[in-house]
PDB file of C-alpha atoms in Angstrom:
ATOM      1  CA  MET A   1      19.147  -0.116 -10.460  1.00 58.00           C
ATOM      2  CA  LYS A   2      19.590  -3.869 -10.241  1.00 70.00           C
ATOM      3  CA  LEU A   3      18.240  -5.687  -7.189  1.00 79.00           C
ATOM      4  CA  ASN A   4      20.559  -7.683  -5.021  1.00 86.00           C
ATOM      5  CA  LYS A   5      19.916 -11.461  -4.751  1.00 87.00           C
ATOM      6  CA  ALA A   6      17.799 -11.338  -1.584  1.00 85.00           C
ATOM      7  CA  ASN A   7      15.525  -8.560  -2.977  1.00 85.00           C
ATOM      8  CA  ARG A   8      15.414 -10.267  -6.446  1.00 87.00           C
ATOM      9  CA  GLN A   9      14.275 -13.519  -4.916  1.00 86.00           C
ATOM     10  CA  SER A  10      11.725 -11.762  -2.717  1.00 84.00           C
ATOM     11  CA  GLN A  11      10.306 -10.155  -5.875  1.00 84.00           C
ATOM     12  CA  ILE A  12      10.141 -13.543  -7.551  1.00 86.00           C
ATOM     13  CA  LEU A  13       8.118 -15.020  -4.722  1.00 82.00           C
ATOM     14  CA  ALA A  14       5.859 -11.919  -4.607  1.00 77.00           C
ATOM     15  CA  GLU A  15       5.017 -12.229  -8.366  1.00 77.00           C
ATOM     16  CA  LEU A  16       4.484 -15.905  -7.955  1.00 74.00           C
ATOM     17  CA  ASN A  17       1.664 -15.172  -5.495  1.00 64.00           C
ATOM     18  CA  VAL A  18      -0.340 -13.274  -8.075  1.00 62.00           C
ATOM     19  CA  SER A  19       0.576 -15.438 -11.089  1.00 65.00           C
ATOM     20  CA  PRO A  20       0.211 -19.194 -10.983  1.00 59.00           C
ATOM     21  CA  THR A  21       3.344 -19.723 -13.156  1.00 72.00           C
ATOM     22  CA  LEU A  22       6.448 -17.702 -14.040  1.00 83.00           C
ATOM     23  CA  ARG A  23       8.679 -17.964 -17.080  1.00 87.00           C
ATOM     24  CA  ILE A  24      12.499 -17.523 -16.862  1.00 90.00           C
ATOM     25  CA  ALA A  25      12.608 -15.208 -19.943  1.00 89.00           C
ATOM     26  CA  ASP A  26       9.873 -12.967 -18.503  1.00 88.00           C
ATOM     27  CA  LEU A  27      11.564 -12.731 -15.083  1.00 88.00           C
ATOM     28  CA  ALA A  28      14.936 -11.973 -16.627  1.00 87.00           C
ATOM     29  CA  GLY A  29      13.455  -9.067 -18.643  1.00 87.00           C
ATOM     30  CA  ARG A  30      11.461  -7.728 -15.701  1.00 86.00           C
ATOM     31  CA  LEU A  31      14.315  -7.843 -13.234  1.00 88.00           C
ATOM     32  CA  ALA A  32      17.006  -6.822 -15.714  1.00 88.00           C
ATOM     33  CA  VAL A  33      19.285  -9.805 -15.241  1.00 91.00           C
ATOM     34  CA  SER A  34      20.374 -12.708 -17.383  1.00 91.00           C
ATOM     35  CA  THR A  35      18.353 -15.905 -17.766  1.00 91.00           C
ATOM     36  CA  GLU A  36      21.240 -17.763 -15.986  1.00 91.00           C
ATOM     37  CA  THR A  37      20.849 -15.560 -13.007  1.00 92.00           C
ATOM     38  CA  ILE A  38      17.183 -16.317 -12.831  1.00 89.00           C
ATOM     39  CA  ARG A  39      17.780 -20.078 -13.179  1.00 90.00           C
ATOM     40  CA  ARG A  40      20.216 -19.956 -10.232  1.00 92.00           C
ATOM     41  CA  ASP A  41      17.611 -18.025  -8.228  1.00 90.00           C
ATOM     42  CA  LEU A  42      14.872 -20.548  -8.991  1.00 89.00           C
ATOM     43  CA  ASP A  43      17.158 -23.443  -8.172  1.00 89.00           C
ATOM     44  CA  GLU A  44      18.034 -21.987  -4.804  1.00 89.00           C
ATOM     45  CA  LEU A  45      14.359 -21.207  -4.016  1.00 86.00           C
ATOM     46  CA  THR A  46      13.465 -24.755  -5.003  1.00 84.00           C
ATOM     47  CA  ARG A  47      16.099 -26.140  -2.588  1.00 83.00           C
ATOM     48  CA  GLN A  48      14.576 -23.925   0.132  1.00 80.00           C
ATOM     49  CA  GLY A  49      11.108 -25.484  -0.595  1.00 75.00           C
ATOM     50  CA  LYS A  50       9.582 -22.118  -1.654  1.00 76.00           C
ATOM     51  CA  LEU A  51       8.712 -23.065  -5.246  1.00 77.00           C
ATOM     52  CA  ASN A  52       8.806 -25.919  -7.702  1.00 77.00           C
ATOM     53  CA  ARG A  53      10.887 -25.681 -10.954  1.00 81.00           C
ATOM     54  CA  THR A  54       9.213 -26.402 -14.225  1.00 78.00           C
ATOM     55  CA  TYR A  55      10.573 -26.532 -17.736  1.00 78.00           C
ATOM     56  CA  GLY A  56      11.374 -22.869 -18.512  1.00 82.00           C
ATOM     57  CA  GLY A  57       9.950 -21.467 -15.288  1.00 83.00           C
ATOM     58  CA  ALA A  58       8.478 -22.161 -11.848  1.00 82.00           C
ATOM     59  CA  VAL A  59       5.296 -22.661  -9.875  1.00 73.00           C
ATOM     60  CA  ARG A  60       4.733 -22.053  -6.172  1.00 66.00           C
ATOM     61  CA  SER A  61       4.940 -25.064  -3.875  1.00 62.00           C
ATOM     62  CA  LEU A  62       1.690 -26.332  -2.328  1.00 54.00           C
ATOM     63  CA  GLY A  63       1.419 -25.113   1.175  1.00 53.00           C
ATOM     64  CA  THR A  64       3.579 -22.045   0.816  1.00 53.00           C
ATOM     65  CA  GLU A  65       2.892 -18.365   0.391  1.00 55.00           C
ATOM     66  CA  PRO A  66       4.899 -15.178   0.886  1.00 52.00           C
ATOM     67  CA  SER A  67       5.511 -13.821   4.364  1.00 50.00           C
ATOM     68  CA  VAL A  68       3.052 -11.314   5.743  1.00 53.00           C
ATOM     69  CA  THR A  69       5.505  -8.505   4.984  1.00 52.00           C
ATOM     70  CA  GLU A  70       5.669  -9.470   1.294  1.00 51.00           C
ATOM     71  CA  ARG A  71       1.878  -9.755   1.132  1.00 49.00           C
ATOM     72  CA  HIS A  72       1.438  -6.242   2.462  1.00 50.00           C
ATOM     73  CA  ALA A  73       2.868  -5.023  -0.840  1.00 50.00           C
ATOM     74  CA  LEU A  74       0.454  -6.971  -3.030  1.00 55.00           C
ATOM     75  CA  LEU A  75      -3.032  -6.009  -4.196  1.00 62.00           C
ATOM     76  CA  VAL A  76      -3.214  -3.049  -1.854  1.00 76.00           C
ATOM     77  CA  ALA A  77      -6.090  -1.238  -3.648  1.00 82.00           C
ATOM     78  CA  GLU A  78      -8.178  -4.449  -3.721  1.00 88.00           C
ATOM     79  CA  ARG A  79      -7.581  -5.104  -0.005  1.00 90.00           C
ATOM     80  CA  GLU A  80      -8.589  -1.500   0.854  1.00 93.00           C
ATOM     81  CA  ARG A  81     -11.870  -2.016  -1.039  1.00 95.00           C
ATOM     82  CA  ILE A  82     -12.421  -5.288   0.820  1.00 96.00           C
ATOM     83  CA  ALA A  83     -11.868  -3.522   4.175  1.00 97.00           C
ATOM     84  CA  ARG A  84     -14.389  -0.812   3.337  1.00 97.00           C
ATOM     85  CA  ALA A  85     -16.962  -3.343   2.219  1.00 97.00           C
ATOM     86  CA  SER A  86     -16.564  -5.319   5.437  1.00 97.00           C
ATOM     87  CA  MET A  87     -17.577  -2.392   7.663  1.00 97.00           C
ATOM     88  CA  GLU A  88     -21.316  -2.841   7.057  1.00 95.00           C
ATOM     89  CA  LEU A  89     -21.102  -6.441   8.130  1.00 97.00           C
ATOM     90  CA  LEU A  90     -19.310  -5.392  11.396  1.00 97.00           C
ATOM     91  CA  ALA A  91     -21.505  -2.371  12.158  1.00 96.00           C
ATOM     92  CA  GLU A  92     -23.254  -4.026  15.104  1.00 95.00           C
ATOM     93  CA  ALA A  93     -20.276  -5.887  16.517  1.00 98.00           C
ATOM     94  CA  SER A  94     -18.724  -4.499  19.703  1.00 98.00           C
ATOM     95  CA  VAL A  95     -16.328  -7.433  20.381  1.00 98.00           C
ATOM     96  CA  ILE A  96     -14.443  -8.679  17.306  1.00 98.00           C
ATOM     97  CA  MET A  97     -11.783 -11.361  16.946  1.00 98.00           C
ATOM     98  CA  ILE A  98      -9.350 -10.723  14.070  1.00 98.00           C
ATOM     99  CA  GLY A  99      -6.950 -13.281  12.577  1.00 98.00           C
ATOM    100  CA  SER A 100      -3.516 -12.631  11.072  1.00 95.00           C
ATOM    101  CA  GLY A 101      -2.847 -11.686   7.462  1.00 91.00           C
ATOM    102  CA  SER A 102      -2.428  -8.681   5.242  1.00 90.00           C
ATOM    103  CA  THR A 103      -6.138  -8.288   4.313  1.00 94.00           C
ATOM    104  CA  THR A 104      -7.197  -8.452   7.998  1.00 97.00           C
ATOM    105  CA  VAL A 105      -4.735  -5.641   8.724  1.00 96.00           C
ATOM    106  CA  HIS A 106      -6.523  -3.452   6.254  1.00 96.00           C
ATOM    107  CA  VAL A 107      -9.847  -4.266   7.984  1.00 98.00           C
ATOM    108  CA  ALA A 108      -8.308  -3.343  11.338  1.00 97.00           C
ATOM    109  CA  ARG A 109      -7.058  -0.014   9.949  1.00 96.00           C
ATOM    110  CA  ARG A 110     -10.488   0.704   8.593  1.00 97.00           C
ATOM    111  CA  LEU A 111     -11.979  -0.131  12.055  1.00 98.00           C
ATOM    112  CA  ALA A 112      -9.522   2.263  13.719  1.00 97.00           C
ATOM    113  CA  VAL A 113     -10.809   5.013  11.401  1.00 96.00           C
ATOM    114  CA  GLU A 114     -14.581   4.361  11.515  1.00 96.00           C
ATOM    115  CA  ARG A 115     -15.297   2.773  14.953  1.00 97.00           C
ATOM    116  CA  THR A 116     -15.054   3.729  18.664  1.00 97.00           C
ATOM    117  CA  ASN A 117     -15.332   1.954  21.936  1.00 97.00           C
ATOM    118  CA  ILE A 118     -15.021  -1.591  20.597  1.00 98.00           C
ATOM    119  CA  THR A 119     -12.869  -4.502  21.858  1.00 98.00           C
ATOM    120  CA  VAL A 120     -10.674  -6.406  19.457  1.00 98.00           C
ATOM    121  CA  ILE A 121      -9.077  -9.787  20.361  1.00 98.00           C
ATOM    122  CA  THR A 122      -6.265 -10.798  17.960  1.00 98.00           C
ATOM    123  CA  HIS A 123      -3.069 -12.811  17.732  1.00 98.00           C
ATOM    124  CA  SER A 124      -1.662 -10.583  15.052  1.00 97.00           C
ATOM    125  CA  PHE A 125       0.930  -7.919  15.872  1.00 96.00           C
ATOM    126  CA  GLY A 126       0.134  -6.029  12.675  1.00 95.00           C
ATOM    127  CA  VAL A 127      -3.596  -5.850  13.577  1.00 97.00           C
ATOM    128  CA  ALA A 128      -2.731  -4.621  17.088  1.00 97.00           C
ATOM    129  CA  THR A 129      -0.381  -1.966  15.703  1.00 96.00           C
ATOM    130  CA  VAL A 130      -2.849  -0.291  13.412  1.00 96.00           C
ATOM    131  CA  LEU A 131      -5.623  -0.454  16.071  1.00 97.00           C
ATOM    132  CA  ALA A 132      -3.348   1.589  18.311  1.00 95.00           C
ATOM    133  CA  LEU A 133      -4.102   4.628  16.114  1.00 93.00           C
ATOM    134  CA  ASN A 134      -7.520   4.710  17.860  1.00 97.00           C
ATOM    135  CA  PRO A 135      -7.212   5.047  21.701  1.00 95.00           C
ATOM    136  CA  THR A 136     -10.886   4.206  22.173  1.00 97.00           C
ATOM    137  CA  ILE A 137     -10.386   0.667  20.888  1.00 98.00           C
ATOM    138  CA  SER A 138      -9.411  -1.917  23.531  1.00 98.00           C
ATOM    139  CA  THR A 139      -7.058  -4.510  22.042  1.00 98.00           C
ATOM    140  CA  LEU A 140      -6.275  -7.874  23.649  1.00 98.00           C
ATOM    141  CA  ILE A 141      -3.346  -9.819  22.181  1.00 97.00           C
ATOM    142  CA  ALA A 142      -3.288 -13.627  22.552  1.00 98.00           C
ATOM    143  CA  PRO A 143      -0.103 -15.126  23.928  1.00 98.00           C
ATOM    144  CA  GLY A 144       1.684 -18.038  22.294  1.00 97.00           C
ATOM    145  CA  THR A 145       4.614 -18.998  20.099  1.00 96.00           C
ATOM    146  CA  TYR A 146       5.624 -16.145  17.780  1.00 94.00           C
ATOM    147  CA  HIS A 147       5.568 -17.066  14.146  1.00 91.00           C
ATOM    148  CA  GLY A 148       7.929 -14.508  12.458  1.00 86.00           C
ATOM    149  CA  SER A 149       6.795 -14.909   8.812  1.00 81.00           C
ATOM    150  CA  GLU A 150       3.140 -14.494   9.865  1.00 87.00           C
ATOM    151  CA  GLY A 151       3.753 -11.792  12.470  1.00 92.00           C
ATOM    152  CA  ALA A 152       1.355 -13.576  14.845  1.00 96.00           C
ATOM    153  CA  THR A 153       1.287 -15.890  17.791  1.00 97.00           C
ATOM    154  CA  VAL A 154       0.157 -19.576  17.396  1.00 96.00           C
ATOM    155  CA  GLY A 155      -0.049 -22.718  19.437  1.00 96.00           C
ATOM    156  CA  VAL A 156      -1.880 -24.125  22.396  1.00 97.00           C
ATOM    157  CA  GLN A 157      -1.413 -21.013  24.563  1.00 97.00           C
ATOM    158  CA  THR A 158      -3.055 -18.905  21.800  1.00 98.00           C
ATOM    159  CA  ILE A 159      -6.010 -21.238  21.484  1.00 97.00           C
ATOM    160  CA  GLY A 160      -6.380 -21.584  25.239  1.00 97.00           C
ATOM    161  CA  PHE A 161      -6.557 -17.803  25.662  1.00 98.00           C
ATOM    162  CA  LEU A 162      -9.166 -17.447  22.856  1.00 98.00           C
ATOM    163  CA  ASN A 163     -11.382 -20.082  24.506  1.00 97.00           C
ATOM    164  CA  ASP A 164     -11.844 -17.720  27.496  1.00 97.00           C
ATOM    165  CA  PHE A 165     -13.683 -15.213  25.333  1.00 98.00           C
ATOM    166  CA  PHE A 166     -16.762 -14.794  23.109  1.00 98.00           C
ATOM    167  CA  ALA A 167     -17.050 -12.351  20.257  1.00 98.00           C
ATOM    168  CA  ASP A 168     -19.850 -10.886  18.158  1.00 98.00           C
ATOM    169  CA  ALA A 169     -17.833 -11.538  15.009  1.00 98.00           C
ATOM    170  CA  ALA A 170     -14.566 -13.084  13.740  1.00 98.00           C
ATOM    171  CA  VAL A 171     -12.784 -11.545  10.784  1.00 98.00           C
ATOM    172  CA  LEU A 172     -10.508 -14.150   9.182  1.00 98.00           C
ATOM    173  CA  GLY A 173      -8.313 -14.297   6.070  1.00 96.00           C
ATOM    174  CA  ALA A 174      -7.271 -17.270   4.028  1.00 95.00           C
ATOM    175  CA  SER A 175      -4.389 -18.450   1.879  1.00 91.00           C
ATOM    176  CA  GLY A 176      -6.845 -20.143  -0.490  1.00 91.00           C
ATOM    177  CA  LEU A 177     -10.538 -20.626  -1.040  1.00 95.00           C
ATOM    178  CA  THR A 178     -11.923 -23.963  -2.439  1.00 92.00           C
ATOM    179  CA  GLU A 179     -15.325 -25.403  -2.843  1.00 94.00           C
ATOM    180  CA  GLU A 180     -14.782 -27.186   0.539  1.00 94.00           C
ATOM    181  CA  GLY A 181     -13.946 -23.956   2.454  1.00 96.00           C
ATOM    182  CA  PRO A 182     -11.116 -21.576   3.284  1.00 97.00           C
ATOM    183  CA  THR A 183      -7.631 -23.029   3.674  1.00 93.00           C
ATOM    184  CA  ASP A 184      -4.353 -21.755   5.024  1.00 92.00           C
ATOM    185  CA  ALA A 185      -0.726 -22.375   4.233  1.00 88.00           C
ATOM    186  CA  LEU A 186       0.227 -22.331   7.957  1.00 89.00           C
ATOM    187  CA  ILE A 187      -1.380 -25.294   9.823  1.00 91.00           C
ATOM    188  CA  GLU A 188      -0.854 -23.622  13.153  1.00 93.00           C
ATOM    189  CA  ALA A 189      -2.585 -20.461  11.995  1.00 94.00           C
ATOM    190  CA  GLY A 190      -5.486 -22.478  10.663  1.00 95.00           C
ATOM    191  CA  ALA A 191      -6.009 -23.941  14.205  1.00 96.00           C
ATOM    192  CA  VAL A 192      -6.130 -20.435  15.593  1.00 97.00           C
ATOM    193  CA  TYR A 193      -8.692 -19.370  13.004  1.00 97.00           C
ATOM    194  CA  GLY A 194     -10.836 -22.385  13.797  1.00 97.00           C
ATOM    195  CA  ALA A 195     -10.745 -21.413  17.489  1.00 98.00           C
ATOM    196  CA  MET A 196     -11.799 -17.832  16.671  1.00 98.00           C
ATOM    197  CA  LEU A 197     -14.717 -19.117  14.567  1.00 98.00           C
ATOM    198  CA  ALA A 198     -15.888 -21.378  17.372  1.00 98.00           C
ATOM    199  CA  ARG A 199     -15.915 -18.472  19.845  1.00 98.00           C
ATOM    200  CA  SER A 200     -17.720 -15.967  17.601  1.00 98.00           C
ATOM    201  CA  ALA A 201     -21.417 -15.521  16.809  1.00 98.00           C
ATOM    202  CA  ARG A 202     -20.619 -14.666  13.110  1.00 98.00           C
ATOM    203  CA  THR A 203     -17.675 -15.321  10.912  1.00 98.00           C
ATOM    204  CA  VAL A 204     -16.603 -13.064   8.042  1.00 98.00           C
ATOM    205  CA  VAL A 205     -13.955 -14.271   5.650  1.00 98.00           C
ATOM    206  CA  VAL A 206     -11.976 -11.525   3.836  1.00 98.00           C
ATOM    207  CA  ALA A 207      -9.953 -12.575   0.825  1.00 95.00           C
ATOM    208  CA  ASP A 208      -9.045 -11.169  -2.560  1.00 92.00           C
ATOM    209  CA  HIS A 209      -9.638 -12.861  -5.935  1.00 89.00           C
ATOM    210  CA  SER A 210      -6.052 -14.303  -6.056  1.00 85.00           C
ATOM    211  CA  LYS A 211      -7.187 -16.768  -3.385  1.00 89.00           C
ATOM    212  CA  PHE A 212      -9.988 -18.288  -5.457  1.00 91.00           C
ATOM    213  CA  ASP A 213      -9.571 -21.988  -6.231  1.00 87.00           C
ATOM    214  CA  LYS A 214      -6.247 -22.128  -4.419  1.00 84.00           C
ATOM    215  CA  VAL A 215      -5.763 -25.051  -1.996  1.00 82.00           C
ATOM    216  CA  PHE A 216      -3.411 -25.165   1.044  1.00 85.00           C
ATOM    217  CA  PRO A 217      -2.885 -27.832   3.712  1.00 86.00           C
ATOM    218  CA  ALA A 218      -5.074 -26.482   6.521  1.00 90.00           C
ATOM    219  CA  ARG A 219      -8.862 -26.308   5.859  1.00 92.00           C
ATOM    220  CA  TRP A 220     -10.035 -24.580   9.001  1.00 95.00           C
ATOM    221  CA  ALA A 221     -13.740 -24.420   8.195  1.00 97.00           C
ATOM    222  CA  GLY A 222     -16.411 -25.521   5.708  1.00 97.00           C
ATOM    223  CA  TRP A 223     -18.611 -22.990   3.968  1.00 98.00           C
ATOM    224  CA  ARG A 224     -21.561 -24.050   6.172  1.00 97.00           C
ATOM    225  CA  GLU A 225     -19.731 -22.499   9.116  1.00 98.00           C
ATOM    226  CA  ILE A 226     -19.049 -19.173   7.356  1.00 98.00           C
ATOM    227  CA  ASP A 227     -21.594 -16.322   7.399  1.00 98.00           C
ATOM    228  CA  ALA A 228     -20.061 -13.895   4.854  1.00 98.00           C
ATOM    229  CA  LEU A 229     -17.317 -13.667   2.290  1.00 98.00           C
ATOM    230  CA  VAL A 230     -15.896 -10.227   1.402  1.00 98.00           C
ATOM    231  CA  SER A 231     -13.769  -9.960  -1.720  1.00 97.00           C
ATOM    232  CA  ASP A 232     -12.825  -7.603  -4.527  1.00 94.00           C
ATOM    233  CA  ALA A 233     -14.516  -9.863  -7.118  1.00 94.00           C
ATOM    234  CA  ALA A 234     -17.259 -12.486  -7.227  1.00 96.00           C
ATOM    235  CA  PRO A 235     -16.168 -16.123  -7.413  1.00 94.00           C
ATOM    236  CA  SER A 236     -17.183 -18.318 -10.241  1.00 93.00           C
ATOM    237  CA  GLY A 237     -17.563 -21.996 -11.122  1.00 93.00           C
ATOM    238  CA  ARG A 238     -17.555 -24.567  -8.291  1.00 93.00           C
ATOM    239  CA  LEU A 239     -16.402 -22.079  -5.680  1.00 95.00           C
ATOM    240  CA  LYS A 240     -19.423 -19.842  -6.537  1.00 96.00           C
ATOM    241  CA  ALA A 241     -21.752 -22.847  -6.394  1.00 96.00           C
ATOM    242  CA  ALA A 242     -20.426 -23.836  -2.933  1.00 96.00           C
ATOM    243  CA  VAL A 243     -20.761 -20.352  -1.510  1.00 97.00           C
ATOM    244  CA  GLU A 244     -24.348 -20.095  -2.845  1.00 97.00           C
ATOM    245  CA  ARG A 245     -25.293 -23.597  -1.688  1.00 97.00           C
ATOM    246  CA  HIS A 246     -24.317 -22.741   1.858  1.00 97.00           C
ATOM    247  CA  ARG A 247     -26.034 -19.368   1.716  1.00 97.00           C
ATOM    248  CA  VAL A 248     -22.839 -17.482   2.505  1.00 98.00           C
ATOM    249  CA  ALA A 249     -23.490 -13.713   2.133  1.00 97.00           C
ATOM    250  CA  LEU A 250     -21.209 -12.247  -0.586  1.00 97.00           C
ATOM    251  CA  ALA A 251     -19.997  -8.596  -0.441  1.00 97.00           C
ATOM    252  CA  VAL A 252     -17.863  -7.285  -3.317  1.00 96.00           C
ATOM    253  CA  GLY A 253     -15.743  -4.160  -2.720  1.00 86.00           C
TER     254      GLY A 253
END
C-alpha cells in the first residue's frame, strides 16, 4: 500500500535522522514511488527548511530534527537499553528533573516500573504521561509556552519555575553530541536543559549512537558539567577523548 504525501515525507525525514544522506533512487525503491515523486518531495521539504537537496539526494539541515512523535518510532530497542542502564545511576535520587525528548520518555517509563515514592519535575508532557502509570510518583509539570513538535513547555516561565527547585539528578537528552558538549536543535529547549542542570546535584545525559558527532545550534553544557553519559554504544575519536578527559562516567546499555 502506497503512502500518501504527508506520510511519505514524514518517512523521508525519519530515515534522514538515522542516515546522514539519502539517495533519490534508494528512497523511490523503498517507498514504491517514482524518482520524480521523490524529487518533488525533497524539493518541497527543502522549501520548508527541513532538509538540504544535494545532487541525487538530500541531507538534513543543520539545526533541524524530526518531531518528538517521529523520534518515538526510531531506535526503540536502543533507547529501551539506555533507559535500563540509567537506572543504576538514578538509584539514590529521590527528586529528579527530566527534560523533553524520546529517550527521556523511555527513562521515565522505566522509572515508573522500578521506582516508588519519588518526585519528578519535568516540562515534557510525554514524560508526565508515562509517569502517571505509577501513582506513587509525584510529578510537577513546568508552565510555559507549549512547543508542539517537542511536546514540552519552554520559555522564561519554564525556567523561572525550575529555579524554585533543587533536584538530586537531572536526566537530559540531546540532538547531538560533540567534543564540546551536548547540543540541541531547539534553542529554547537547550535553555531549559541548562536550567535543569544548574538546579541538580548530578546530570545524566541519555543519547543513542546516532547523536554522536552531530552538531546543532544550542550547546547547553560542556562535558565538564556532565556527570554521566548513557548510550547504546561507546563513542570514539574526538568525542570519546573529550568524555574521558572530563571524567564523564560512561554506561553502555
